[in-house]
Coordinates of C-alpha atoms in Angstrom, one line a residue:
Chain A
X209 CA 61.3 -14.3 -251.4
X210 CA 60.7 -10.7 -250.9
X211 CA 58.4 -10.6 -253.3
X212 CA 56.2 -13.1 -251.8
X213 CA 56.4 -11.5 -249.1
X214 CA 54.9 -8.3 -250.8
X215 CA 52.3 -10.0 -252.4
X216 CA 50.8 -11.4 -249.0
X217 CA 51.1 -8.2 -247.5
X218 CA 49.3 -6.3 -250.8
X219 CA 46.6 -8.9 -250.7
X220 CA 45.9 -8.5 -247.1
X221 CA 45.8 -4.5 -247.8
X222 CA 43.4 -5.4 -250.3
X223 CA 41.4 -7.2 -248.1
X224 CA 41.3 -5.0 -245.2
X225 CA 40.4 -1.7 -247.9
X226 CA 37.4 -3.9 -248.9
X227 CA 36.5 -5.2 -245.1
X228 CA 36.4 -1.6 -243.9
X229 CA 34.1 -0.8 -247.0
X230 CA 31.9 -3.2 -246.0
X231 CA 32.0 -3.1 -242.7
X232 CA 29.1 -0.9 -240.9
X233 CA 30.5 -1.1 -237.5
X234 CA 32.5 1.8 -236.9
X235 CA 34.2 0.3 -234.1
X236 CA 35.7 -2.9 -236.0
X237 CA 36.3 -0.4 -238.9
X238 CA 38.9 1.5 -237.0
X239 CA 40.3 -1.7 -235.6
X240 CA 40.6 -2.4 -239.3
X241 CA 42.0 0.9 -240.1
X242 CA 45.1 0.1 -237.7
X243 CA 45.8 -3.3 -239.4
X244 CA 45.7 -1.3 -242.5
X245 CA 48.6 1.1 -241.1
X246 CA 50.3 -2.3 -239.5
X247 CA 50.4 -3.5 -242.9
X248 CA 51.3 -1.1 -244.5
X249 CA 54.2 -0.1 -242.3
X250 CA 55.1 -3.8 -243.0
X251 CA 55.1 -2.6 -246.4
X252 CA 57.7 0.2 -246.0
X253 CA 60.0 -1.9 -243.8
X254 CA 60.4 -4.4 -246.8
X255 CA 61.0 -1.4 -249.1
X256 CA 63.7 -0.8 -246.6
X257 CA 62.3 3.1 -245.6
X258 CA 62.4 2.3 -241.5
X259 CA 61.6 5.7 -240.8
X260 CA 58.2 6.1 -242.7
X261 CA 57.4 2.8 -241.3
X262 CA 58.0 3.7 -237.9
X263 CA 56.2 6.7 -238.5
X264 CA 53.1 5.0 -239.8
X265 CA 53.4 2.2 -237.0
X266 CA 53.6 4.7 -234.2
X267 CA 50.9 7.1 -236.1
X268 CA 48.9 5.0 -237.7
X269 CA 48.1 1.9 -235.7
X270 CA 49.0 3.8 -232.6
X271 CA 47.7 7.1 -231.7
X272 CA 44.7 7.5 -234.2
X273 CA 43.2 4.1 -233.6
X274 CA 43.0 5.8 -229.9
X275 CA 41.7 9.1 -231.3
X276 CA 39.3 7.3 -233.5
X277 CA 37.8 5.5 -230.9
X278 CA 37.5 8.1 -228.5
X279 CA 35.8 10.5 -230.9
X280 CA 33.3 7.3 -231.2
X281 CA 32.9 7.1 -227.9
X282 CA 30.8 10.6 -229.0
X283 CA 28.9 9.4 -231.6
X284 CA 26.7 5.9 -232.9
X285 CA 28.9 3.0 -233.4
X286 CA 27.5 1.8 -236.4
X287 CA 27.3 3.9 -239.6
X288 CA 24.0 4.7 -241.3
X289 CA 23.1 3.8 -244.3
X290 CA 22.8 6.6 -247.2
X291 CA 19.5 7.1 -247.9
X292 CA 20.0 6.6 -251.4
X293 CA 21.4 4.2 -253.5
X294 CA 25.6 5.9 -253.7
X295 CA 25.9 4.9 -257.8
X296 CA 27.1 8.2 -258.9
X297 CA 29.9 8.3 -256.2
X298 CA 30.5 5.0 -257.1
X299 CA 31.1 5.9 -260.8
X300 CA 33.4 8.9 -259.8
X301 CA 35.4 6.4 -257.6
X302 CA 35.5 3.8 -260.5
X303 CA 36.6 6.5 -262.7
X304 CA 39.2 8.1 -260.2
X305 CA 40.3 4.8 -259.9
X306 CA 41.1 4.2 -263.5
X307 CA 42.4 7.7 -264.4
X308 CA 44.9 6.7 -261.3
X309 CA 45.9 3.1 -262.8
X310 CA 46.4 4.8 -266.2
X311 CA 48.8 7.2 -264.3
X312 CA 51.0 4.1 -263.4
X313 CA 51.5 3.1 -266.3
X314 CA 54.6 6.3 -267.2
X315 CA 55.6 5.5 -263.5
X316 CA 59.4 4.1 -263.7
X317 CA 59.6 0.2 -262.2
X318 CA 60.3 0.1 -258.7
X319 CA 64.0 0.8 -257.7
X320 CA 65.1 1.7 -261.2
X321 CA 68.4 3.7 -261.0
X322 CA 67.5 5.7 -263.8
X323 CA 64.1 7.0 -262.5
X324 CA 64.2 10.6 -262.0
X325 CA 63.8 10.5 -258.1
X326 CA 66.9 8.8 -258.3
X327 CA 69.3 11.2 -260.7
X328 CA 67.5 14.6 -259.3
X329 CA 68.7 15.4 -255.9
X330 CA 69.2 12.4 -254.3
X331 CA 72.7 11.9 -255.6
X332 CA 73.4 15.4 -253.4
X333 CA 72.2 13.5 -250.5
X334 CA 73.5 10.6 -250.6
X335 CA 77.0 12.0 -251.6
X336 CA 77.3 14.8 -249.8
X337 CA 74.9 15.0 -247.0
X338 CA 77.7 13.7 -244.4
X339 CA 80.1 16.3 -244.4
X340 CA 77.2 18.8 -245.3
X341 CA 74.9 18.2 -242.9
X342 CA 76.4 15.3 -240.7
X343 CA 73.9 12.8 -239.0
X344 CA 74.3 9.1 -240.4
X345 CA 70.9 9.0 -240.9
X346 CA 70.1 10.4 -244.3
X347 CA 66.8 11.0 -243.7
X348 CA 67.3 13.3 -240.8
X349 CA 69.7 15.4 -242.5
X350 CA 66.8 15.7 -245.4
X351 CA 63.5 16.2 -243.1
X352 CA 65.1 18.3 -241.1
X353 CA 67.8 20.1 -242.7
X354 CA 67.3 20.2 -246.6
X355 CA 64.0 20.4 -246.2
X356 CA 63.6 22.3 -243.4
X357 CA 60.4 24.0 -245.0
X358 CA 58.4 21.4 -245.5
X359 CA 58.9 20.1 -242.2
X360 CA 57.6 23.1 -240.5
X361 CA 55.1 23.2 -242.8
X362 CA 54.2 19.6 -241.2
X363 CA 54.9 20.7 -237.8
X364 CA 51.9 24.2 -238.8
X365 CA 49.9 21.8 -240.1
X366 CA 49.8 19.5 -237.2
X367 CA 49.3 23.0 -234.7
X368 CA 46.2 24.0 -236.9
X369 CA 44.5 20.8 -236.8
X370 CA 45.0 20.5 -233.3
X371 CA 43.8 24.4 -232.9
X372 CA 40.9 23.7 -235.1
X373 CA 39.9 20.5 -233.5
X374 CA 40.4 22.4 -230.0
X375 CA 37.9 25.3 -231.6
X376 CA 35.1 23.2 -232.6
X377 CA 35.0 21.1 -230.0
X378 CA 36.7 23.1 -226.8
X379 CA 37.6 22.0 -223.4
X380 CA 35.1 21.5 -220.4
X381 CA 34.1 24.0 -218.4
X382 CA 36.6 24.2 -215.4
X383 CA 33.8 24.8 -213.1
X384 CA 32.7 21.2 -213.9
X385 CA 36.5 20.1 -214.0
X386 CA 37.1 21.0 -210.5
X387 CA 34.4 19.1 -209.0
X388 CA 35.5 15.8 -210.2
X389 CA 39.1 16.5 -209.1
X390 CA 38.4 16.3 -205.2
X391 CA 36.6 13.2 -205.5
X392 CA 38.3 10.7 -202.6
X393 CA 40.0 8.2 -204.2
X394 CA 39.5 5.5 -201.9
X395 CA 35.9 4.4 -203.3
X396 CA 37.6 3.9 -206.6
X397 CA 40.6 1.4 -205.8
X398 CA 38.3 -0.2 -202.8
X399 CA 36.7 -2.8 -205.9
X400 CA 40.3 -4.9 -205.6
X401 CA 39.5 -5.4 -201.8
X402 CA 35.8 -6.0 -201.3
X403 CA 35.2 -7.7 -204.3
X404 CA 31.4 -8.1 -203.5
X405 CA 28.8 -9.9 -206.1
X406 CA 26.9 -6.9 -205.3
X407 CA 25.2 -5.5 -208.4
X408 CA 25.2 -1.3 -207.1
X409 CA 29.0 -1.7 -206.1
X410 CA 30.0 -3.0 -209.8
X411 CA 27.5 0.0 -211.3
X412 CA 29.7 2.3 -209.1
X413 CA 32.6 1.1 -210.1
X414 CA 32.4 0.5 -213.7
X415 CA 32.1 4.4 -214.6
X416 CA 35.7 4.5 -213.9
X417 CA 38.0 3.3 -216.5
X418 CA 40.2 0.9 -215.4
X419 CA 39.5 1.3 -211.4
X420 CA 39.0 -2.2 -210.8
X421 CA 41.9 -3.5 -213.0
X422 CA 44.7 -3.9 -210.9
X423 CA 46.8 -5.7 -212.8
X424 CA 46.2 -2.9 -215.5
X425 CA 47.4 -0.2 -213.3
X426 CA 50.4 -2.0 -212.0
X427 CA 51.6 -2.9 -215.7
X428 CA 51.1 0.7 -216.4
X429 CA 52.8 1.5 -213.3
X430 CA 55.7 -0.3 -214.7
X431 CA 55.7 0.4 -218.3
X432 CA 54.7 3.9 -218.6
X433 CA 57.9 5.3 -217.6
X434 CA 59.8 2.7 -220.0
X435 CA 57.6 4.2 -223.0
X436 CA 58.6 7.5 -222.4
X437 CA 62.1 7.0 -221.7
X438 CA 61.8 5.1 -225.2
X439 CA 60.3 8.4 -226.5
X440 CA 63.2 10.5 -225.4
X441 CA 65.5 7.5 -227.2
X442 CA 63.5 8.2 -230.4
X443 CA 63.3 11.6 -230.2
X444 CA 67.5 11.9 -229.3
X445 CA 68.2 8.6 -231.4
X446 CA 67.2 10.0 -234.6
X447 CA 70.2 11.3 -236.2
X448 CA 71.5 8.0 -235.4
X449 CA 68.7 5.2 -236.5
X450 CA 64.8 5.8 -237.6
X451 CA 63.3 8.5 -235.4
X452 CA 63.0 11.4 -234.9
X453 CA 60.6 14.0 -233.6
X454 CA 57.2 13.2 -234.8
X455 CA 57.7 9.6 -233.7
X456 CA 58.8 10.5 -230.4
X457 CA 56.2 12.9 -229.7
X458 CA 53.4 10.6 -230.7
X459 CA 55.1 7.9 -228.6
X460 CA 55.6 9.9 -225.6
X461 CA 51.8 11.1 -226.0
X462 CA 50.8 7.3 -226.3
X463 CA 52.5 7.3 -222.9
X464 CA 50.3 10.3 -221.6
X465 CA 47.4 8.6 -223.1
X466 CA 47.8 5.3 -221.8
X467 CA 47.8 6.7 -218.3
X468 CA 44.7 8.6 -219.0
X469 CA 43.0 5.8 -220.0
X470 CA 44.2 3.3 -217.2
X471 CA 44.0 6.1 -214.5
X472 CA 41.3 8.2 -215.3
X473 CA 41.1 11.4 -217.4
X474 CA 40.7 13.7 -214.3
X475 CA 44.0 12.3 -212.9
X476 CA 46.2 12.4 -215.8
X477 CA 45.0 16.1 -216.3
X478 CA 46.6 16.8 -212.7
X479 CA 50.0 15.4 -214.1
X480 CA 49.3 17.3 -217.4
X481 CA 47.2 20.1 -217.6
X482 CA 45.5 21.3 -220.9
X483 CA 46.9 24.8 -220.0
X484 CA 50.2 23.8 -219.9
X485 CA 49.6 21.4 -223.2
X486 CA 48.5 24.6 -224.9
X487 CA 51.9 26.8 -224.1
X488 CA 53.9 23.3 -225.3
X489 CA 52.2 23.1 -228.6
X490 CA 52.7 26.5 -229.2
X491 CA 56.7 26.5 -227.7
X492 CA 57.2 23.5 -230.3
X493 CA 56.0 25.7 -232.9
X494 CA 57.9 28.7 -232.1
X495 CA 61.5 27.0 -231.5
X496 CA 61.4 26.0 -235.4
X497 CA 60.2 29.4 -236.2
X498 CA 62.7 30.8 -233.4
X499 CA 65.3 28.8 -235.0
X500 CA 64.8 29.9 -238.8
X501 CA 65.1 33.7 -237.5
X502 CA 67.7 33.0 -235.4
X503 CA 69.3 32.1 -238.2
X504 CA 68.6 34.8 -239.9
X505 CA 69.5 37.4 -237.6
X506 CA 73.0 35.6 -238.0
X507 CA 73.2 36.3 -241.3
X508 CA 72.4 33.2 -242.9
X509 CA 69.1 32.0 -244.8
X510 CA 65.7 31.2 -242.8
X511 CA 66.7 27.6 -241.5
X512 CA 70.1 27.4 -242.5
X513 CA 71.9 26.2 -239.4
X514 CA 75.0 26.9 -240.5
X515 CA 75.7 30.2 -239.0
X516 CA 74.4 28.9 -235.9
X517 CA 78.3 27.8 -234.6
X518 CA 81.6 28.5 -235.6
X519 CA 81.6 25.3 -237.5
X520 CA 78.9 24.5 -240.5
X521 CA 78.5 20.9 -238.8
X522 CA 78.1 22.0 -235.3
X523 CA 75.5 24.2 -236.5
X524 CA 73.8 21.4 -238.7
X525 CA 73.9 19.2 -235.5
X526 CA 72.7 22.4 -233.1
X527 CA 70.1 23.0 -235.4
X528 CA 68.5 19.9 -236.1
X529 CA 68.7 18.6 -232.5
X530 CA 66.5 21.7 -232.1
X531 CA 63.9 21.6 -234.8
X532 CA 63.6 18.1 -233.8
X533 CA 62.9 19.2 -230.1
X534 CA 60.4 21.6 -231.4
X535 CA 58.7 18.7 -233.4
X536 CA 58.8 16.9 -231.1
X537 CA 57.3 18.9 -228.3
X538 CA 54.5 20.0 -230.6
X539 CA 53.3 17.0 -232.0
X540 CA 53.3 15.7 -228.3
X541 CA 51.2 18.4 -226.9
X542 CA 48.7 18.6 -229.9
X543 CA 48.2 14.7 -229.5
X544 CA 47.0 14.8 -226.4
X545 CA 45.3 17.9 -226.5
X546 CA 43.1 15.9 -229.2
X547 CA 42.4 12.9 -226.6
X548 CA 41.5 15.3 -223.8
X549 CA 38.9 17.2 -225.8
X550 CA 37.9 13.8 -227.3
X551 CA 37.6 12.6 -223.7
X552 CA 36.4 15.3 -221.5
X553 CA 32.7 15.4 -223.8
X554 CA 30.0 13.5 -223.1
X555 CA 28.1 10.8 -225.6
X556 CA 26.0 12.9 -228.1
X557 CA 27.0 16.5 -226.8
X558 CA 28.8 17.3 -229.8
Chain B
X159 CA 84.7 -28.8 -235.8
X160 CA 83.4 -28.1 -232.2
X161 CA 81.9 -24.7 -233.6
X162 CA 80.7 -26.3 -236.4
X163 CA 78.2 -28.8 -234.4
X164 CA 77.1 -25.9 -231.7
X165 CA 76.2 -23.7 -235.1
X166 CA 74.6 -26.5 -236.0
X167 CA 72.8 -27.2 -232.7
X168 CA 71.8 -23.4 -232.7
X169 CA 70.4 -23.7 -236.5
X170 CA 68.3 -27.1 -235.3
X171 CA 67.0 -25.5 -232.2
X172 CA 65.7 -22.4 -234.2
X173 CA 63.7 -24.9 -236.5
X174 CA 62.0 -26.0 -233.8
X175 CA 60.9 -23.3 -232.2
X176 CA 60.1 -21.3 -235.1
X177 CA 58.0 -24.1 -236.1
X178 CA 56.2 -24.6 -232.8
X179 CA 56.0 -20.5 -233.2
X180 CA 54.4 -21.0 -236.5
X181 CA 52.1 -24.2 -235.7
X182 CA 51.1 -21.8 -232.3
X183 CA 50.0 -18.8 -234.2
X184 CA 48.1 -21.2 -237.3
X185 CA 46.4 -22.8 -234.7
X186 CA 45.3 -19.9 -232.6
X187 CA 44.4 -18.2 -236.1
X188 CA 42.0 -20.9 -236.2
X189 CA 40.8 -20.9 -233.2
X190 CA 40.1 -17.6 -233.1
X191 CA 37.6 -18.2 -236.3
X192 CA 36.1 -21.4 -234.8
X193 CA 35.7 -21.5 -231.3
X194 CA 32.3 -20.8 -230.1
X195 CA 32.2 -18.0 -227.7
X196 CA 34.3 -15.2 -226.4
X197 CA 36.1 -16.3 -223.9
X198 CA 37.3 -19.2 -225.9
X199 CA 38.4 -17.2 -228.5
X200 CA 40.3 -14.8 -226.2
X201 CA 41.9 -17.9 -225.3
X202 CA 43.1 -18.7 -229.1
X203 CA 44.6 -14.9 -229.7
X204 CA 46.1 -15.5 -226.5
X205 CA 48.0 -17.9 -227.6
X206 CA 48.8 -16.1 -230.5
X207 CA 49.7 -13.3 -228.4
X208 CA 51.9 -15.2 -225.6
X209 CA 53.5 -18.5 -226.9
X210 CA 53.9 -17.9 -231.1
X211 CA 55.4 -14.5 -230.7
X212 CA 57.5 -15.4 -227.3
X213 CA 58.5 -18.7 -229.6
X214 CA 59.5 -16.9 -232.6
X215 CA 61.5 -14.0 -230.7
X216 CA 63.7 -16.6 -228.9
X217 CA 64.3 -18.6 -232.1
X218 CA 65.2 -15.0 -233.7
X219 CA 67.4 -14.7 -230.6
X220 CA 68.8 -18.4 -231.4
X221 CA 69.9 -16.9 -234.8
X222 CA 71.4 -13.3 -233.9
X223 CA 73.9 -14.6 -231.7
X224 CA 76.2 -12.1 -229.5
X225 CA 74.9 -8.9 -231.0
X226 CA 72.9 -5.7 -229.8
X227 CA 69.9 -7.4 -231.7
X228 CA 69.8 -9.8 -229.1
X229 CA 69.8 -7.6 -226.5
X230 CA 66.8 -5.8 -227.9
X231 CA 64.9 -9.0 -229.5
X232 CA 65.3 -9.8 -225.3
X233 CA 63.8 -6.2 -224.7
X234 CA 60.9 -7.0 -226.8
X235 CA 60.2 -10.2 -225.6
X236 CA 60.1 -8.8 -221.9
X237 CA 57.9 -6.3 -222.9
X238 CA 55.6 -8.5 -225.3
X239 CA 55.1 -11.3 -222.0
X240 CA 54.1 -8.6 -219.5
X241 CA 51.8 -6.5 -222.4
X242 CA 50.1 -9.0 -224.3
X243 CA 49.7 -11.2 -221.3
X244 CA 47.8 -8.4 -219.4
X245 CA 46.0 -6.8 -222.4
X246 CA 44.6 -10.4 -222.4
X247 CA 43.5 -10.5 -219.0
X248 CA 42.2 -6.7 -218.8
X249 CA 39.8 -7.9 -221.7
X250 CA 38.7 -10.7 -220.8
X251 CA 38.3 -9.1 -217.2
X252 CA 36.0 -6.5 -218.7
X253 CA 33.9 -8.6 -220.8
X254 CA 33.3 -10.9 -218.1
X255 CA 32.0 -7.6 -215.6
X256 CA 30.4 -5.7 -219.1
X257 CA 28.1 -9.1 -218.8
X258 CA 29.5 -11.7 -221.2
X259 CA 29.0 -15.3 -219.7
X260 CA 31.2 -18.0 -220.7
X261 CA 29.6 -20.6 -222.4
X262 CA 29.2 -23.7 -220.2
X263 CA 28.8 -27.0 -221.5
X264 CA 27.5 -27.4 -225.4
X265 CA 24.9 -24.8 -226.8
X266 CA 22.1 -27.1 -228.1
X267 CA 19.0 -24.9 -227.7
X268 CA 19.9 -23.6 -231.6

């Protein structure tokens, strides 16, 4: 049963890779793209690795289909054609392609116990992670404790994009911001009242996103608060079940973002400002750092949490519950620092 | 005995609405590939959207009896009929003020 089950969900990869090839609308590309990530996250939950799936769910379908299509919102939405014909990339893909096929072939089969993933450190983990490390969820104790280094290299990685993204592109002027910000509100939320056939009211109305969607904005109203106290499950869950900090930040930012989007930009920068985004992503940054060398100045290795407490565990738990926080705060802040400087640009002023 | 026949009850009334689940989301898969203009077809995923997922959830919630999964396979449903129902209305809201016009009546000027 399962593997029919993989088979449908391969073949509609398959289909979606060659849709998205095809496709020359960027817009129903990136709609592709998430039900490439659904999929695939499908994928991982029948391969029984929750947390990667949730990962990919919350990342993949949800925030970059929303970063995707507001950086189109600055460019055409259909691709161009190459001006000539791509057969040399073509035959570097077909040969990429094959040279990765042939690769397979010394893989081990799926799930064999004897594969080396399975004999090298793994059997540490798995045997010895709960009285080493503690959380019940094995892949906590190994993102965020064993391999501690790789997951700030993630967490760096993450900062620089967003730093990079922030430098090319930049944030509006706030001369320009301000003006917007005292705009009377009234004129926007009148639509629902005076629902007039008249053609100049609609054009006035229509620049704001979401203004004359009531129901929208009451949903919101009532969900956006749910979302993020599901983040802050996520994000304090995730010793416990799948989660952990990168989900939780990107779900708490889906939050953010969804109130931008159903509210306006201007209004959900008055609830969070880019300034204070900025000290955030770099506070998430520096509490992994500041926990490594806290570490150290205890006496123990960079990240070893041990020394943190009296007891190895409670340091373990201390330390993780703090990294996580760091991820967590991080990837929030770069996430939305992306949408706002995706946002606040105007068509074609890139 | 007794437990026996309300097991049984349970298991009968999960077939059903899983099916009408199923038959639901075939249907509004085909809709959504037939019918001949927007609106209509925002009508099929809707369907999709509302009645096949709220239909499978509460057949799921048939099956996991007493248990935590319950209580969130209820979460999800409440959240799925106030979400999808609205993200249904806010797009069909905006295509109908962006200028899409339903489609009265057969098209047979083509």
């Amino acid at each position: 049963m399962e593997s029919v089950v993989d088979i449908v969900l391969l073949s509609f990869l398959c289909i979606t890779v060659v849709a998205i090839v095809y496709i020359r609308k960027l817009f129903c590309a990136i709609m592709l793209l998430g039900i490439f990530s659904l999929l695939s996250a499908s994928l991982f939950v029948t391969m029984d690795a929750v947390d990667v799936a949730f990962t990919e769910a919350a990342v993949g379908t949800g925030i970059s289909s929303i970063l995707l299509l507001s950086a189109l919102a600055l460019t055409h939405t259909r691709e161009q054609r190459p001006p000539h014909q791509p057969y040399i990339a073509l035959l570097v893909v077909v040969v990429t392609g094959a040279v990765l096929i042939y690769g397979t072939m010394d893989l081990p089969r799926f799930g064999d116990p004897n594969s080396p993933i399975h004999r090298h450190v793994a059997v540490r983990y798995i045997a010895d992670s709960p009285h080493e490390v503690g959380p019940p969820n094995i892949v906590t104790s190994v993102l965020a404790s064993y391999r501690g280094y790789d997951t700030l290299g993630e967490t760096v990685v993450i900062f620089t994009a967003g730093i990079a993204l922030v430098g090319l592109l930049g944030f509006r002027r706030r001369q320009e911001f301000k003006v917007r910000l005292y705009q009377p509100m009234d004129k926007k939320t009148s639509y629902a009242e005076n629902s007039t056939e008249d053609g100049d009211e609609f054009e006035d109305n229509i620049k704001l996103p979401g203004a004359n969607h009531m129901v929208l904005r009451i949903v919101g109203k009532m969900f956006i608060p749910l979302i993020l106290l599901f983040a802050l499950y996520v994000q304090f869950h995730g010793d416990y079940g799948p989660g952990g900090g990168f989900q939780a930040g990107v779900i708490f930012a889906s939050g953010i973002i969804l109130y931008a989007l159903i509210f306006d930009v201007e209004t959900a920068m008055r609830v969070i400002t880019p300034k204070g985004l900025r000290l955030l992503a770099v506070a998430g940054v520096f509490i992994y750092g500041g926990v490594g060398l806290v570490c150290m100045f205890l006496g123990g290795n960079f990240l070893d949490y041990n020394v943190l407490s009296a007891h190895p565990l409670h340091g373990q738990h201390l330390g993780i519950f703090l990294i996580e926080l760091g991820v967590g705060i991080n990837v929030f802040a770069i996430m939305v620092i992306m949408f706002y400087t995706f946002a606040n640009r105007k068509r074609g002023s890139v | 005995m007794d437990l026996n026949i309300f097991g049984n009850i349970l298991d009968i009334l999960t077939a059903l609405f899983l099916t009408a689940g199923c038959f639901l989301g075939i249907s509004g898969g085909i809709g959504l590939y037939r019918l001949p203009d927007f609106f209509t077809r925002q009508h099929a995923s809707g369907i999709t959207d509302s009645a096949c997922s709220f239909a499978i959830l509460f057949a799921l919630m048939l099956q996991s009896g007493f248990t935590m999964v319950t209580i969130k396979l209820f979460f999800i449903l409440i959240f799925l009929i106030i979400t999808s129902t609205t993200a249904t209305h806010a797009l069909a809201k905006t295509a109908l003020f962006k200028g899409q016009k339903p489609l009265l009546g057969r098209e047979d000027n083509h």
